[in-house]
Each structure stands twice: as structure tokens, then as C-alpha cells.
Amino acid sequence: MAEIKQVQKPFDNSQNWLSEHASNVTSQTGEDGIIEKIFEIMGTNEEPWCVEFGAWDGKLYSNSYNLLVNKGWHGVMIEANTEKFGELTTTYQNYPKVHCVNRFVQFQSPDSLDDILNETGIPKDFDFLSIDVDGNDYHIWDSLKEHRPRLIVIEFNPSIPNDIVFIQDPNNDLNHGNSLHAMIELGKAKGYELICTTPWNGFFVPKEYFHLFEIEDNSIYRMYNDQPYGTKLFQLYDGTLLIGGNTQLIWHNIPIAADEIQVIPRSVRRFPDKQ
């Protein structure tokens, strides 16, 4: 029987040094500690503001809860789900600086992120934006024209290899996600640079702040190790397809069976040049 195993390539995480400050208050993979370190280096506006959507209940895996509750920031928390919005308002009912908004963020007026934020009085250069909508994250950031946050944390799909640029269709009914490489390209087009990654979040600051973090090389290959979540598909001479690396559907915990992804039936697979 054939043997398949993935040999992990060594990864130098020294350029992604901010990840060493990872810790959680309510965040999922260390974002709270990294955010604190970034603002320790970069500073905040005199009256700091943060924005998060989808905010869910305002606490579970939130990247803003620590800033709002423990640091006293102003905030805009946006959640489309009516039931979760009720929980969100309960979470922040004793925090008058927090604006809870029950809206579905779209790419154009009247429900674009710019439109929603313009109704709150938030500064155009507010301090922190967290984007996590499990699909249209790229398009929401792309649509943001009037506001320029000083730090953006945005979710990407960690199963997509570093060398692939993938942007999901701008469709609210899809939950595909986008590649980190696509986010980096969008960030550069908008004047932002990558300064840190966690397993599925990228941290971006305006390019004028990038030098503060003394990162010599923020290319994707120095900032993110794509091996843990990647699925490797390869071809054998006879047309058989095999998989290595991560061999299960990450968000469903279902194994990926190689015999169910074949293009050519086993009975007719052969090496074309074989005599």
C-alpha cells in the first residue's frame, strides 16, 4: 500500500514577532494581546474608537470586548442577526460609549459600512476595525472609502495556500472566504501593510505606521505558515488523485476520501505512455 505523509517545512516566525504577544480575553487565537501591543507601539487617538462586525453577542471571540469593557473605548458593534443583536445590547447595556447597530453591512448605499459609520459620529481615522463575516470580508474592506482605520484585523481562509489569490464572489449567500494573499494585495492597493498574522486573521496598518514595527520582510512567506491547514492534491502517472497534509474538511470535521474525488474511473486509469 502506498505511503503518504507530509514533512513540515521549517518556518521562521521572526518577522511575525507580534504574534509572540498573543493572549485572549475574549478573542479566539490571541488577538487581544496582539492588539494591545500594536497600540502600545503606535499609540491611539485621544478618544479611541473601535468597530466590529459581525459582532455576534459582543463577547464570544470578540476582538473589541477588551477595548470596550476594560479600556473604556468608544465603539460601534454591528450585528445583523436579530436574536444575537438582543444579546449584544445586553452585553453593552451598561456601557454608554458603545453603539449597537442591527444592520446587515452591504457593499453599497444605504447599508455600506461607510453609511452606517457616518450615522454614529465616529472619526474618519478611528483606531480599530475588526472584520469577520465568514465570506464577504474582502468586499466589505474594499467598499470602505470614507474611513481609514489605523488598525484592521480581518479574517481570511487559512486552508488556501500562500501562493493562491482567491476572492470569493461578492454574494451574501456564500461563505467561502478569501485568501491571505488576496487581502495583502487589497491592503497594498488601499495603502496598508501586513504586520502580523494569527491562524486566520491578518493585521494591517496604514503604510505610514509600518516602520514603527521594524519588520524587515512582511512578505506572505515570512509572515504566515500555511502548512497546518493546507490540503495537498497531487496526481499519479495513471490519473489517480491523492491528498496529503490536512485530509479533513476543517469546518465540518469530515474526512476527505481520496476515492471520492477521482476524475477517471479506476477501471480505465493507466499511464498514457505505457507500452
PDB file of C-alpha atoms in Angstrom:
ATOM      1  CA  MET A   1       0.000   0.000   0.000  1.00  0.00           C
ATOM      2  CA  ALA A   2       1.308   3.459  -0.893  1.00  0.00           C
ATOM      3  CA  GLU A   3       2.614   5.645   1.933  1.00  0.00           C
ATOM      4  CA  ILE A   4       1.707   9.331   2.205  1.00  0.00           C
ATOM      5  CA  LYS A   5       2.957  11.759   4.820  1.00  0.00           C
ATOM      6  CA  GLN A   6       3.634  15.474   4.841  1.00  0.00           C
ATOM      7  CA  VAL A   7       7.044  16.620   6.036  1.00  0.00           C
ATOM      8  CA  GLN A   8       6.634  20.040   7.631  1.00  0.00           C
ATOM      9  CA  LYS A   9       8.956  22.708   6.260  1.00  0.00           C
ATOM     10  CA  PRO A  10      10.802  24.764   8.881  1.00  0.00           C
ATOM     11  CA  PHE A  11       9.140  28.159   9.315  1.00  0.00           C
ATOM     12  CA  ASP A  12      10.967  31.207  10.653  1.00  0.00           C
ATOM     13  CA  ASN A  13       8.395  33.251  12.572  1.00  0.00           C
ATOM     14  CA  SER A  14      10.787  36.078  13.446  1.00  0.00           C
ATOM     15  CA  GLN A  15       9.151  38.611  11.115  1.00  0.00           C
ATOM     16  CA  ASN A  16       5.755  37.811  12.615  1.00  0.00           C
ATOM     17  CA  TRP A  17       7.125  38.751  16.028  1.00  0.00           C
ATOM     18  CA  LEU A  18       3.966  40.492  17.195  1.00  0.00           C
ATOM     19  CA  SER A  19       2.320  37.071  17.396  1.00  0.00           C
ATOM     20  CA  GLU A  20       4.529  36.375  20.430  1.00  0.00           C
ATOM     21  CA  HIS A  21       2.262  38.752  22.353  1.00  0.00           C
ATOM     22  CA  ALA A  22      -0.838  36.660  21.683  1.00  0.00           C
ATOM     23  CA  SER A  23      -3.261  36.326  24.585  1.00  0.00           C
ATOM     24  CA  ASN A  24      -7.013  36.093  24.917  1.00  0.00           C
ATOM     25  CA  VAL A  25      -9.557  37.951  26.977  1.00  0.00           C
ATOM     26  CA  THR A  26     -12.403  37.087  24.631  1.00  0.00           C
ATOM     27  CA  SER A  27     -10.565  36.735  21.310  1.00  0.00           C
ATOM     28  CA  GLN A  28     -10.088  33.290  19.766  1.00  0.00           C
ATOM     29  CA  THR A  29      -6.428  32.966  18.787  1.00  0.00           C
ATOM     30  CA  GLY A  30      -4.535  35.608  20.741  1.00  0.00           C
ATOM     31  CA  GLU A  31      -5.760  38.749  19.003  1.00  0.00           C
ATOM     32  CA  ASP A  32      -6.428  40.669  22.239  1.00  0.00           C
ATOM     33  CA  GLY A  33      -2.803  40.635  23.340  1.00  0.00           C
ATOM     34  CA  ILE A  34      -1.502  41.491  19.879  1.00  0.00           C
ATOM     35  CA  ILE A  35      -3.900  44.423  19.541  1.00  0.00           C
ATOM     36  CA  GLU A  36      -2.746  45.803  22.890  1.00  0.00           C
ATOM     37  CA  LYS A  37       0.900  45.538  21.821  1.00  0.00           C
ATOM     38  CA  ILE A  38       0.228  47.248  18.496  1.00  0.00           C
ATOM     39  CA  PHE A  39      -1.389  50.249  20.185  1.00  0.00           C
ATOM     40  CA  GLU A  40       1.389  50.317  22.778  1.00  0.00           C
ATOM     41  CA  ILE A  41       3.768  50.889  19.859  1.00  0.00           C
ATOM     42  CA  MET A  42       1.555  53.008  17.604  1.00  0.00           C
ATOM     43  CA  GLY A  43      -0.487  54.907  20.163  1.00  0.00           C
ATOM     44  CA  THR A  44      -4.180  55.737  19.863  1.00  0.00           C
ATOM     45  CA  ASN A  45      -6.219  58.792  19.077  1.00  0.00           C
ATOM     46  CA  GLU A  46      -7.023  60.987  22.066  1.00  0.00           C
ATOM     47  CA  GLU A  47     -10.510  59.456  22.105  1.00  0.00           C
ATOM     48  CA  PRO A  48     -10.086  55.895  20.780  1.00  0.00           C
ATOM     49  CA  TRP A  49     -12.868  54.152  18.838  1.00  0.00           C
ATOM     50  CA  CYS A  50     -13.264  50.605  17.587  1.00  0.00           C
ATOM     51  CA  VAL A  51     -15.706  48.938  15.184  1.00  0.00           C
ATOM     52  CA  GLU A  52     -16.591  45.256  14.915  1.00  0.00           C
ATOM     53  CA  PHE A  53     -18.948  43.276  12.676  1.00  0.00           C
ATOM     54  CA  GLY A  54     -20.426  40.667  12.788  1.00  0.00           C
ATOM     55  CA  ALA A  55     -20.264  41.327  16.470  1.00  0.00           C
ATOM     56  CA  TRP A  56     -22.435  38.312  17.413  1.00  0.00           C
ATOM     57  CA  ASP A  57     -23.230  38.641  21.147  1.00  0.00           C
ATOM     58  CA  GLY A  58     -20.429  41.170  21.656  1.00  0.00           C
ATOM     59  CA  LYS A  59     -18.265  38.831  23.689  1.00  0.00           C
ATOM     60  CA  LEU A  60     -17.745  35.376  22.160  1.00  0.00           C
ATOM     61  CA  TYR A  61     -14.463  35.531  20.221  1.00  0.00           C
ATOM     62  CA  SER A  62     -14.729  39.322  20.137  1.00  0.00           C
ATOM     63  CA  ASN A  63     -11.632  41.326  19.226  1.00  0.00           C
ATOM     64  CA  SER A  64     -13.172  44.516  20.666  1.00  0.00           C
ATOM     65  CA  TYR A  65     -14.664  43.491  24.020  1.00  0.00           C
ATOM     66  CA  ASN A  66     -11.392  44.023  25.887  1.00  0.00           C
ATOM     67  CA  LEU A  67     -11.027  47.523  24.445  1.00  0.00           C
ATOM     68  CA  LEU A  68     -14.627  48.490  25.217  1.00  0.00           C
ATOM     69  CA  VAL A  69     -15.020  46.969  28.676  1.00  0.00           C
ATOM     70  CA  ASN A  70     -11.511  47.005  30.124  1.00  0.00           C
ATOM     71  CA  LYS A  71     -10.008  50.016  28.330  1.00  0.00           C
ATOM     72  CA  GLY A  72     -13.061  52.289  28.134  1.00  0.00           C
ATOM     73  CA  TRP A  73     -13.024  52.828  24.372  1.00  0.00           C
ATOM     74  CA  HIS A  74     -15.914  54.135  22.309  1.00  0.00           C
ATOM     75  CA  GLY A  75     -17.269  51.555  19.908  1.00  0.00           C
ATOM     76  CA  VAL A  76     -19.679  50.602  17.162  1.00  0.00           C
ATOM     77  CA  MET A  77     -20.789  46.971  17.291  1.00  0.00           C
ATOM     78  CA  ILE A  78     -22.746  45.788  14.251  1.00  0.00           C
ATOM     79  CA  GLU A  79     -24.756  42.563  14.138  1.00  0.00           C
ATOM     80  CA  ALA A  80     -27.389  41.555  11.558  1.00  0.00           C
ATOM     81  CA  ASN A  81     -28.862  38.550  13.372  1.00  0.00           C
ATOM     82  CA  THR A  82     -31.861  39.763  15.401  1.00  0.00           C
ATOM     83  CA  GLU A  83     -31.503  37.207  18.190  1.00  0.00           C
ATOM     84  CA  LYS A  84     -27.786  37.810  18.606  1.00  0.00           C
ATOM     85  CA  PHE A  85     -28.343  41.563  18.441  1.00  0.00           C
ATOM     86  CA  GLY A  86     -30.535  41.234  21.524  1.00  0.00           C
ATOM     87  CA  GLU A  87     -27.666  39.517  23.323  1.00  0.00           C
ATOM     88  CA  LEU A  88     -25.286  42.192  22.022  1.00  0.00           C
ATOM     89  CA  THR A  89     -27.345  45.005  23.524  1.00  0.00           C
ATOM     90  CA  THR A  90     -27.490  43.132  26.823  1.00  0.00           C
ATOM     91  CA  THR A  91     -23.702  42.754  26.856  1.00  0.00           C
ATOM     92  CA  TYR A  92     -23.195  46.507  26.489  1.00  0.00           C
ATOM     93  CA  GLN A  93     -26.282  47.877  28.244  1.00  0.00           C
ATOM     94  CA  ASN A  94     -24.116  49.464  30.941  1.00  0.00           C
ATOM     95  CA  TYR A  95     -21.571  50.921  28.508  1.00  0.00           C
ATOM     96  CA  PRO A  96     -22.965  54.171  27.065  1.00  0.00           C
ATOM     97  CA  LYS A  97     -19.920  54.662  24.834  1.00  0.00           C
ATOM     98  CA  VAL A  98     -20.891  51.588  22.802  1.00  0.00           C
ATOM     99  CA  HIS A  99     -23.277  51.987  19.858  1.00  0.00           C
ATOM    100  CA  CYS A 100     -25.015  48.708  18.963  1.00  0.00           C
ATOM    101  CA  VAL A 101     -26.338  48.573  15.403  1.00  0.00           C
ATOM    102  CA  ASN A 102     -28.712  45.942  13.984  1.00  0.00           C
ATOM    103  CA  ARG A 103     -27.864  46.167  10.271  1.00  0.00           C
ATOM    104  CA  PHE A 104     -26.614  43.892   7.526  1.00  0.00           C
ATOM    105  CA  VAL A 105     -23.489  45.505   6.077  1.00  0.00           C
ATOM    106  CA  GLN A 106     -23.624  45.691   2.281  1.00  0.00           C
ATOM    107  CA  PHE A 107     -21.191  46.884  -0.384  1.00  0.00           C
ATOM    108  CA  GLN A 108     -23.213  49.913  -1.446  1.00  0.00           C
ATOM    109  CA  SER A 109     -25.594  52.556  -0.043  1.00  0.00           C
ATOM    110  CA  PRO A 110     -27.667  52.796   2.060  1.00  0.00           C
ATOM    111  CA  ASP A 111     -26.121  49.959   4.083  1.00  0.00           C
ATOM    112  CA  SER A 112     -22.438  50.235   3.268  1.00  0.00           C
ATOM    113  CA  LEU A 113     -20.050  50.329   6.197  1.00  0.00           C
ATOM    114  CA  ASP A 114     -19.297  53.972   5.401  1.00  0.00           C
ATOM    115  CA  ASP A 115     -23.026  54.801   5.533  1.00  0.00           C
ATOM    116  CA  ILE A 116     -23.507  53.042   8.857  1.00  0.00           C
ATOM    117  CA  LEU A 117     -20.456  54.653  10.443  1.00  0.00           C
ATOM    118  CA  ASN A 118     -21.453  58.106   9.193  1.00  0.00           C
ATOM    119  CA  GLU A 119     -24.569  57.805  11.364  1.00  0.00           C
ATOM    120  CA  THR A 120     -22.544  57.323  14.565  1.00  0.00           C
ATOM    121  CA  GLY A 121     -20.216  60.317  14.680  1.00  0.00           C
ATOM    122  CA  ILE A 122     -17.106  58.131  14.672  1.00  0.00           C
ATOM    123  CA  PRO A 123     -13.899  59.842  13.438  1.00  0.00           C
ATOM    124  CA  LYS A 124     -12.813  59.064   9.876  1.00  0.00           C
ATOM    125  CA  ASP A 125      -9.441  57.822  11.155  1.00  0.00           C
ATOM    126  CA  PHE A 126     -10.808  55.746  14.036  1.00  0.00           C
ATOM    127  CA  ASP A 127      -8.388  53.371  15.713  1.00  0.00           C
ATOM    128  CA  PHE A 128      -9.529  49.798  15.134  1.00  0.00           C
ATOM    129  CA  LEU A 129     -11.744  47.812  12.762  1.00  0.00           C
ATOM    130  CA  SER A 130     -12.424  44.078  13.121  1.00  0.00           C
ATOM    131  CA  ILE A 131     -13.943  42.347  10.071  1.00  0.00           C
ATOM    132  CA  ASP A 132     -15.267  38.808  10.460  1.00  0.00           C
ATOM    133  CA  VAL A 133     -18.288  37.886   8.337  1.00  0.00           C
ATOM    134  CA  ASP A 134     -17.145  34.466   7.070  1.00  0.00           C
ATOM    135  CA  GLY A 135     -17.243  35.301   3.388  1.00  0.00           C
ATOM    136  CA  ASN A 136     -17.547  38.830   2.076  1.00  0.00           C
ATOM    137  CA  ASP A 137     -14.778  40.224   4.304  1.00  0.00           C
ATOM    138  CA  TYR A 138     -12.676  41.238   1.279  1.00  0.00           C
ATOM    139  CA  HIS A 139     -15.527  43.099  -0.392  1.00  0.00           C
ATOM    140  CA  ILE A 140     -16.540  44.930   2.784  1.00  0.00           C
ATOM    141  CA  TRP A 141     -12.996  46.237   3.213  1.00  0.00           C
ATOM    142  CA  ASP A 142     -12.788  47.085  -0.473  1.00  0.00           C
ATOM    143  CA  SER A 143     -16.010  49.116  -0.209  1.00  0.00           C
ATOM    144  CA  LEU A 144     -14.686  51.228   2.680  1.00  0.00           C
ATOM    145  CA  LYS A 145     -13.791  54.554   1.039  1.00  0.00           C
ATOM    146  CA  GLU A 146     -14.522  57.354   3.512  1.00  0.00           C
ATOM    147  CA  HIS A 147     -12.951  55.913   6.666  1.00  0.00           C
ATOM    148  CA  ARG A 148      -9.329  54.898   7.211  1.00  0.00           C
ATOM    149  CA  PRO A 149      -8.896  52.830  10.385  1.00  0.00           C
ATOM    150  CA  ARG A 150      -5.449  52.832  11.986  1.00  0.00           C
ATOM    151  CA  LEU A 151      -5.555  49.056  12.532  1.00  0.00           C
ATOM    152  CA  ILE A 152      -7.616  46.475  10.668  1.00  0.00           C
ATOM    153  CA  VAL A 153      -7.933  42.845  11.729  1.00  0.00           C
ATOM    154  CA  ILE A 154      -9.588  40.806   9.005  1.00  0.00           C
ATOM    155  CA  GLU A 155     -10.363  37.113   8.673  1.00  0.00           C
ATOM    156  CA  PHE A 156      -9.000  35.000   5.809  1.00  0.00           C
ATOM    157  CA  ASN A 157      -9.468  31.353   4.840  1.00  0.00           C
ATOM    158  CA  PRO A 158      -6.412  29.504   6.253  1.00  0.00           C
ATOM    159  CA  SER A 159      -6.860  26.474   4.001  1.00  0.00           C
ATOM    160  CA  ILE A 160      -5.955  28.484   0.881  1.00  0.00           C
ATOM    161  CA  PRO A 161      -2.200  28.250   0.127  1.00  0.00           C
ATOM    162  CA  ASN A 162       0.007  31.326   0.367  1.00  0.00           C
ATOM    163  CA  ASP A 163       0.640  31.401  -3.380  1.00  0.00           C
ATOM    164  CA  ILE A 164      -3.055  31.487  -4.323  1.00  0.00           C
ATOM    165  CA  VAL A 165      -5.035  34.697  -4.745  1.00  0.00           C
ATOM    166  CA  PHE A 166      -8.684  33.767  -4.169  1.00  0.00           C
ATOM    167  CA  ILE A 167     -11.511  36.279  -3.837  1.00  0.00           C
ATOM    168  CA  GLN A 168     -14.977  34.875  -3.322  1.00  0.00           C
ATOM    169  CA  ASP A 169     -17.865  36.215  -5.405  1.00  0.00           C
ATOM    170  CA  PRO A 170     -19.494  39.259  -3.760  1.00  0.00           C
ATOM    171  CA  ASN A 171     -22.521  37.242  -2.740  1.00  0.00           C
ATOM    172  CA  ASN A 172     -24.160  37.355   0.678  1.00  0.00           C
ATOM    173  CA  ASP A 173     -25.355  33.773   0.287  1.00  0.00           C
ATOM    174  CA  LEU A 174     -21.804  32.402   0.021  1.00  0.00           C
ATOM    175  CA  ASN A 175     -19.424  31.511   2.834  1.00  0.00           C
ATOM    176  CA  HIS A 176     -16.189  30.717   1.003  1.00  0.00           C
ATOM    177  CA  GLY A 177     -13.715  33.180   2.472  1.00  0.00           C
ATOM    178  CA  ASN A 178     -10.714  34.782   0.801  1.00  0.00           C
ATOM    179  CA  SER A 179      -7.009  34.045   0.732  1.00  0.00           C
ATOM    180  CA  LEU A 180      -4.474  35.966   2.797  1.00  0.00           C
ATOM    181  CA  HIS A 181      -2.630  36.797  -0.429  1.00  0.00           C
ATOM    182  CA  ALA A 182      -5.778  38.484  -1.745  1.00  0.00           C
ATOM    183  CA  MET A 183      -6.060  40.504   1.468  1.00  0.00           C
ATOM    184  CA  ILE A 184      -2.430  41.597   1.215  1.00  0.00           C
ATOM    185  CA  GLU A 185      -2.929  42.789  -2.369  1.00  0.00           C
ATOM    186  CA  LEU A 186      -6.080  44.679  -1.392  1.00  0.00           C
ATOM    187  CA  GLY A 187      -4.315  46.194   1.589  1.00  0.00           C
ATOM    188  CA  LYS A 188      -1.450  47.488  -0.539  1.00  0.00           C
ATOM    189  CA  ALA A 189      -3.924  48.976  -3.022  1.00  0.00           C
ATOM    190  CA  LYS A 190      -5.547  50.833  -0.122  1.00  0.00           C
ATOM    191  CA  GLY A 191      -2.231  51.930   1.413  1.00  0.00           C
ATOM    192  CA  TYR A 192      -1.939  49.289   4.157  1.00  0.00           C
ATOM    193  CA  GLU A 193       0.813  46.859   5.146  1.00  0.00           C
ATOM    194  CA  LEU A 194       0.606  43.471   6.871  1.00  0.00           C
ATOM    195  CA  ILE A 195       2.257  43.463  10.317  1.00  0.00           C
ATOM    196  CA  CYS A 196       1.013  40.238  11.931  1.00  0.00           C
ATOM    197  CA  THR A 197      -0.976  37.057  11.425  1.00  0.00           C
ATOM    198  CA  THR A 198      -2.754  34.612  13.700  1.00  0.00           C
ATOM    199  CA  PRO A 199      -4.102  31.297  12.362  1.00  0.00           C
ATOM    200  CA  TRP A 200      -6.889  33.010  10.364  1.00  0.00           C
ATOM    201  CA  ASN A 201      -6.590  36.761  10.911  1.00  0.00           C
ATOM    202  CA  GLY A 202      -4.366  39.334   9.259  1.00  0.00           C
ATOM    203  CA  PHE A 203      -3.378  42.613  10.960  1.00  0.00           C
ATOM    204  CA  PHE A 204      -2.923  45.656   8.720  1.00  0.00           C
ATOM    205  CA  VAL A 205      -1.847  49.240   9.431  1.00  0.00           C
ATOM    206  CA  PRO A 206      -1.564  52.274   7.135  1.00  0.00           C
ATOM    207  CA  LYS A 207       1.820  52.245   5.435  1.00  0.00           C
ATOM    208  CA  GLU A 208       2.935  55.414   7.230  1.00  0.00           C
ATOM    209  CA  TYR A 209       2.943  53.458  10.521  1.00  0.00           C
ATOM    210  CA  PHE A 210       4.647  50.350   9.167  1.00  0.00           C
ATOM    211  CA  HIS A 211       8.188  51.472  10.067  1.00  0.00           C
ATOM    212  CA  LEU A 212       7.268  51.577  13.759  1.00  0.00           C
ATOM    213  CA  PHE A 213       7.184  47.782  13.877  1.00  0.00           C
ATOM    214  CA  GLU A 214      10.705  47.220  12.474  1.00  0.00           C
ATOM    215  CA  ILE A 215       9.648  44.346  10.212  1.00  0.00           C
ATOM    216  CA  GLU A 216      12.291  43.797   7.550  1.00  0.00           C
ATOM    217  CA  ASP A 217      10.269  41.462   5.330  1.00  0.00           C
ATOM    218  CA  ASN A 218       6.481  41.319   5.540  1.00  0.00           C
ATOM    219  CA  SER A 219       6.032  39.090   2.512  1.00  0.00           C
ATOM    220  CA  ILE A 220       3.420  36.394   2.979  1.00  0.00           C
ATOM    221  CA  TYR A 221       6.084  33.660   3.073  1.00  0.00           C
ATOM    222  CA  ARG A 222       7.736  35.254   6.124  1.00  0.00           C
ATOM    223  CA  MET A 223       4.532  36.233   7.879  1.00  0.00           C
ATOM    224  CA  TYR A 224       2.321  33.160   7.628  1.00  0.00           C
ATOM    225  CA  ASN A 225       2.850  29.415   7.800  1.00  0.00           C
ATOM    226  CA  ASP A 226       0.180  27.898   5.557  1.00  0.00           C
ATOM    227  CA  GLN A 227       1.102  24.250   6.224  1.00  0.00           C
ATOM    228  CA  PRO A 228      -1.149  23.303   9.195  1.00  0.00           C
ATOM    229  CA  TYR A 229      -4.451  23.839   7.368  1.00  0.00           C
ATOM    230  CA  GLY A 230      -3.440  23.159   3.769  1.00  0.00           C
ATOM    231  CA  THR A 231      -4.675  20.181   1.767  1.00  0.00           C
ATOM    232  CA  LYS A 232      -2.246  18.977  -0.906  1.00  0.00           C
ATOM    233  CA  LEU A 233      -3.729  17.397  -4.019  1.00  0.00           C
ATOM    234  CA  PHE A 234      -1.347  15.587  -6.370  1.00  0.00           C
ATOM    235  CA  GLN A 235      -1.574  13.389  -9.458  1.00  0.00           C
ATOM    236  CA  LEU A 236      -0.122   9.960 -10.142  1.00  0.00           C
ATOM    237  CA  TYR A 237       1.006   8.897 -13.603  1.00  0.00           C
ATOM    238  CA  ASP A 238      -2.168   6.915 -14.267  1.00  0.00           C
ATOM    239  CA  GLY A 239      -4.516   9.801 -13.397  1.00  0.00           C
ATOM    240  CA  THR A 240      -5.148   8.829  -9.776  1.00  0.00           C
ATOM    241  CA  LEU A 241      -5.585  11.808  -7.449  1.00  0.00           C
ATOM    242  CA  LEU A 242      -4.249  11.637  -3.895  1.00  0.00           C
ATOM    243  CA  ILE A 243      -4.285  14.065  -0.999  1.00  0.00           C
ATOM    244  CA  GLY A 244      -1.816  14.846   1.756  1.00  0.00           C
ATOM    245  CA  GLY A 245      -1.432  17.358   4.542  1.00  0.00           C
ATOM    246  CA  ASN A 246      -4.770  18.209   6.097  1.00  0.00           C
ATOM    247  CA  THR A 247      -7.138  15.458   4.983  1.00  0.00           C
ATOM    248  CA  GLN A 248     -10.409  16.552   6.527  1.00  0.00           C
ATOM    249  CA  LEU A 249     -12.959  19.316   5.971  1.00  0.00           C
ATOM    250  CA  ILE A 250     -11.825  21.780   8.631  1.00  0.00           C
ATOM    251  CA  TRP A 251     -15.189  23.324   9.466  1.00  0.00           C
ATOM    252  CA  HIS A 252     -17.161  20.075   9.262  1.00  0.00           C
ATOM    253  CA  ASN A 253     -14.752  17.510  10.796  1.00  0.00           C
ATOM    254  CA  ILE A 254     -15.398  15.133   7.917  1.00  0.00           C
ATOM    255  CA  PRO A 255     -12.509  13.151   6.356  1.00  0.00           C
ATOM    256  CA  ILE A 256     -11.781  13.801   2.682  1.00  0.00           C
ATOM    257  CA  ALA A 257     -11.851  10.404   0.986  1.00  0.00           C
ATOM    258  CA  ALA A 258      -9.458  10.167  -1.957  1.00  0.00           C
ATOM    259  CA  ASP A 259     -11.685   7.648  -3.743  1.00  0.00           C
ATOM    260  CA  GLU A 260     -14.496  10.219  -3.832  1.00  0.00           C
ATOM    261  CA  ILE A 261     -12.525  12.926  -5.659  1.00  0.00           C
ATOM    262  CA  GLN A 262     -11.351  10.881  -8.647  1.00  0.00           C
ATOM    263  CA  VAL A 263     -11.885  12.211 -12.174  1.00  0.00           C
ATOM    264  CA  ILE A 264     -11.096   8.979 -14.059  1.00  0.00           C
ATOM    265  CA  PRO A 265     -12.754   5.684 -13.002  1.00  0.00           C
ATOM    266  CA  ARG A 266     -10.285   3.169 -11.561  1.00  0.00           C
ATOM    267  CA  SER A 267     -11.061   0.672 -14.332  1.00  0.00           C
ATOM    268  CA  VAL A 268      -9.675   2.955 -17.057  1.00  0.00           C
ATOM    269  CA  ARG A 269      -6.794   4.651 -15.251  1.00  0.00           C
ATOM    270  CA  ARG A 270      -3.464   3.994 -16.925  1.00  0.00           C
ATOM    271  CA  PHE A 271      -0.213   5.762 -17.786  1.00  0.00           C
ATOM    272  CA  PRO A 272      -0.711   7.029 -21.365  1.00  0.00           C
ATOM    273  CA  ASP A 273       2.911   6.373 -22.399  1.00  0.00           C
ATOM    274  CA  LYS A 274       2.978   2.820 -21.102  1.00  0.00           C
ATOM    275  CA  GLN A 275       3.522   0.318 -23.919  1.00  0.00           C
TER     276      GLN A 275
END
